[in-house]
Amino acid sequence: MGSSLFIGGTGIALILYVWWKQKNYRRVTYMVSSLAVGYYAYKGLKVVIGRDRPIGALDDGYSFPSGHSTMSFILFFLICYIVSTELKRKDIRILLYSACSLLVLFVGMSRLVHGDHYASDVLGGYLVGYIVTGTLFLFYQKWESVRSEESG
């Protein structure tokens, strides 16, 4: 669930859904920006920090932050946001948030169980995902409010 293929494929499907069904091109820009900035943020941090992986890790490259954790956080945040805008029932939204949160936690736990990361790598990945999506979400909301003021 945290693999490049899953994140990329699901991200593209979600972006296409918003593009065609919702016709909200600003939201598409927010989604693409979140995924791209998240990717380059964790890649850049890996190089800057240069932390070696645990002994016996099967993955190559540096350890901190976990890219799987970063990107799964971002993707599942986007899924929650996009899907919840279409849900009217609060209990279903809570179920969606809970399921996505569990999936993000499972991705992080799998990185620990496989021995590819330290716990701090996973937590750092979540933090990077949170900072990226949160910061860009604030810009997106401001952008949407300016659009509402212009059309209103």
Coordinates of C-alpha atoms in Angstrom, one line a residue:
M1 CA 0.0 0.0 0.0
G2 CA 3.0 2.3 0.4
S3 CA 4.7 1.2 -2.8
S4 CA 5.4 3.6 -5.6
L5 CA 3.1 1.6 -7.9
F6 CA 0.2 1.8 -5.5
I7 CA 0.7 5.4 -4.5
G8 CA 1.2 6.5 -8.1
G9 CA -1.6 4.5 -9.6
T10 CA -4.1 5.5 -6.8
G11 CA -3.0 9.1 -6.9
I12 CA -3.5 9.3 -10.7
A13 CA -6.9 7.7 -10.4
L14 CA -7.9 10.1 -7.7
I15 CA -6.7 13.1 -9.7
L16 CA -8.5 11.9 -12.8
Y17 CA -11.7 11.5 -10.8
V18 CA -11.5 15.1 -9.5
W19 CA -10.6 16.4 -12.9
W20 CA -13.5 14.7 -14.7
K21 CA -16.3 14.4 -12.1
Q22 CA -15.8 17.4 -9.9
K23 CA -14.2 19.7 -12.6
N24 CA -12.3 21.4 -9.8
Y25 CA -8.9 22.2 -11.3
R26 CA -7.7 24.1 -8.3
R27 CA -8.2 20.9 -6.2
V28 CA -6.3 18.9 -8.9
T29 CA -3.5 21.4 -8.6
Y30 CA -3.5 21.0 -4.8
M31 CA -3.4 17.2 -5.1
V32 CA -0.6 17.1 -7.7
S33 CA 1.4 19.6 -5.7
S34 CA 1.0 17.6 -2.5
L35 CA 2.2 14.4 -4.1
A36 CA 5.1 16.1 -5.9
V37 CA 6.2 18.2 -3.0
G38 CA 5.9 15.3 -0.6
Y39 CA 8.0 13.1 -2.9
Y40 CA 10.8 15.7 -3.4
A41 CA 10.7 16.6 0.3
Y42 CA 11.4 13.1 1.6
K43 CA 13.9 12.4 -1.2
G44 CA 15.8 15.7 -0.3
L45 CA 15.7 15.0 3.4
K46 CA 17.1 11.5 2.9
V47 CA 20.1 13.1 1.1
V48 CA 20.6 15.9 3.6
I49 CA 20.3 13.7 6.7
G50 CA 22.0 10.7 5.3
R51 CA 20.9 8.2 8.0
D52 CA 21.9 4.6 7.2
R53 CA 19.2 1.9 7.3
P54 CA 19.1 -0.7 10.1
I55 CA 21.5 -3.6 9.7
G56 CA 19.8 -6.3 7.6
A57 CA 17.5 -3.9 5.7
L58 CA 16.6 -5.1 2.2
D59 CA 16.0 -1.7 0.8
D60 CA 18.8 0.5 -0.6
G61 CA 19.4 4.1 0.1
Y62 CA 19.1 6.2 3.2
S63 CA 16.6 5.6 6.0
F64 CA 15.2 8.9 7.3
P65 CA 12.4 9.8 6.6
S66 CA 10.4 6.8 5.4
G67 CA 9.2 7.5 1.9
H68 CA 6.4 4.9 2.2
S69 CA 5.1 6.6 5.4
T70 CA 5.3 10.1 3.9
M71 CA 3.5 9.2 0.7
S72 CA 0.9 7.0 2.3
F73 CA 0.1 9.8 4.7
I74 CA -0.3 12.2 1.8
L75 CA -2.3 9.9 -0.4
F76 CA -4.7 8.8 2.3
F77 CA -5.2 12.4 3.5
L78 CA -6.2 13.3 -0.1
I79 CA -8.5 10.3 -0.3
C80 CA -10.2 11.3 2.9
Y81 CA -10.5 14.9 1.8
I82 CA -11.9 14.2 -1.7
V83 CA -14.3 11.4 -0.7
S84 CA -15.5 13.2 2.5
T85 CA -16.6 16.2 0.4
E86 CA -19.1 13.8 -1.3
L87 CA -20.4 12.1 1.8
K88 CA -23.4 13.5 3.6
R89 CA -23.5 11.2 6.6
K90 CA -21.1 12.0 9.4
D91 CA -20.9 8.4 10.6
I92 CA -19.6 7.3 7.2
R93 CA -17.1 10.1 7.1
I94 CA -15.8 9.0 10.6
L95 CA -15.5 5.4 9.2
L96 CA -13.6 6.7 6.2
Y97 CA -11.2 8.7 8.4
S98 CA -10.7 5.7 10.7
A99 CA -10.0 3.3 7.8
C100 CA -7.5 5.7 6.2
S101 CA -5.8 6.3 9.5
L102 CA -5.4 2.6 10.1
L103 CA -4.0 2.0 6.6
V104 CA -1.4 4.7 7.1
L105 CA -0.5 3.1 10.4
F106 CA -0.2 -0.3 8.8
V107 CA 2.1 1.0 6.1
G108 CA 4.4 2.4 8.8
M109 CA 4.2 -0.7 10.9
S110 CA 5.1 -2.8 7.9
R111 CA 8.3 -0.8 7.4
L112 CA 9.3 -1.6 11.0
V113 CA 8.4 -5.3 10.7
H114 CA 10.4 -5.7 7.5
G115 CA 13.4 -4.1 9.3
D116 CA 13.8 -1.4 6.6
H117 CA 13.4 1.6 9.0
Y118 CA 13.7 2.7 12.6
A119 CA 10.5 3.9 14.3
S120 CA 11.8 7.5 14.1
D121 CA 12.0 7.2 10.3
V122 CA 8.4 6.2 10.1
L123 CA 7.3 9.0 12.5
G124 CA 9.5 11.4 10.5
G125 CA 7.7 10.3 7.3
Y126 CA 4.4 11.0 8.9
L127 CA 5.5 14.4 10.0
V128 CA 6.8 15.3 6.5
G129 CA 3.5 14.2 5.0
Y130 CA 1.5 16.2 7.6
I131 CA 3.6 19.4 7.0
V132 CA 3.3 19.1 3.3
T133 CA -0.4 18.4 3.1
G134 CA -1.2 20.8 5.9
T135 CA 0.8 23.7 4.5
L136 CA -0.5 23.2 0.9
F137 CA -4.0 22.7 2.2
L138 CA -3.9 26.2 3.9
F139 CA -2.8 27.7 0.5
Y140 CA -5.5 25.8 -1.3
Q141 CA -8.2 27.0 1.1
K142 CA -7.0 30.6 0.7
W143 CA -7.0 30.1 -3.1
E144 CA -10.6 28.8 -3.0
S145 CA -11.7 31.6 -0.7
V146 CA -10.3 34.2 -3.1
R147 CA -12.1 32.5 -6.0
S148 CA -15.4 32.5 -4.0
E149 CA -15.0 36.2 -3.3
E150 CA -14.3 37.0 -7.0
S151 CA -17.3 35.1 -8.2
G152 CA -19.6 36.2 -5.3

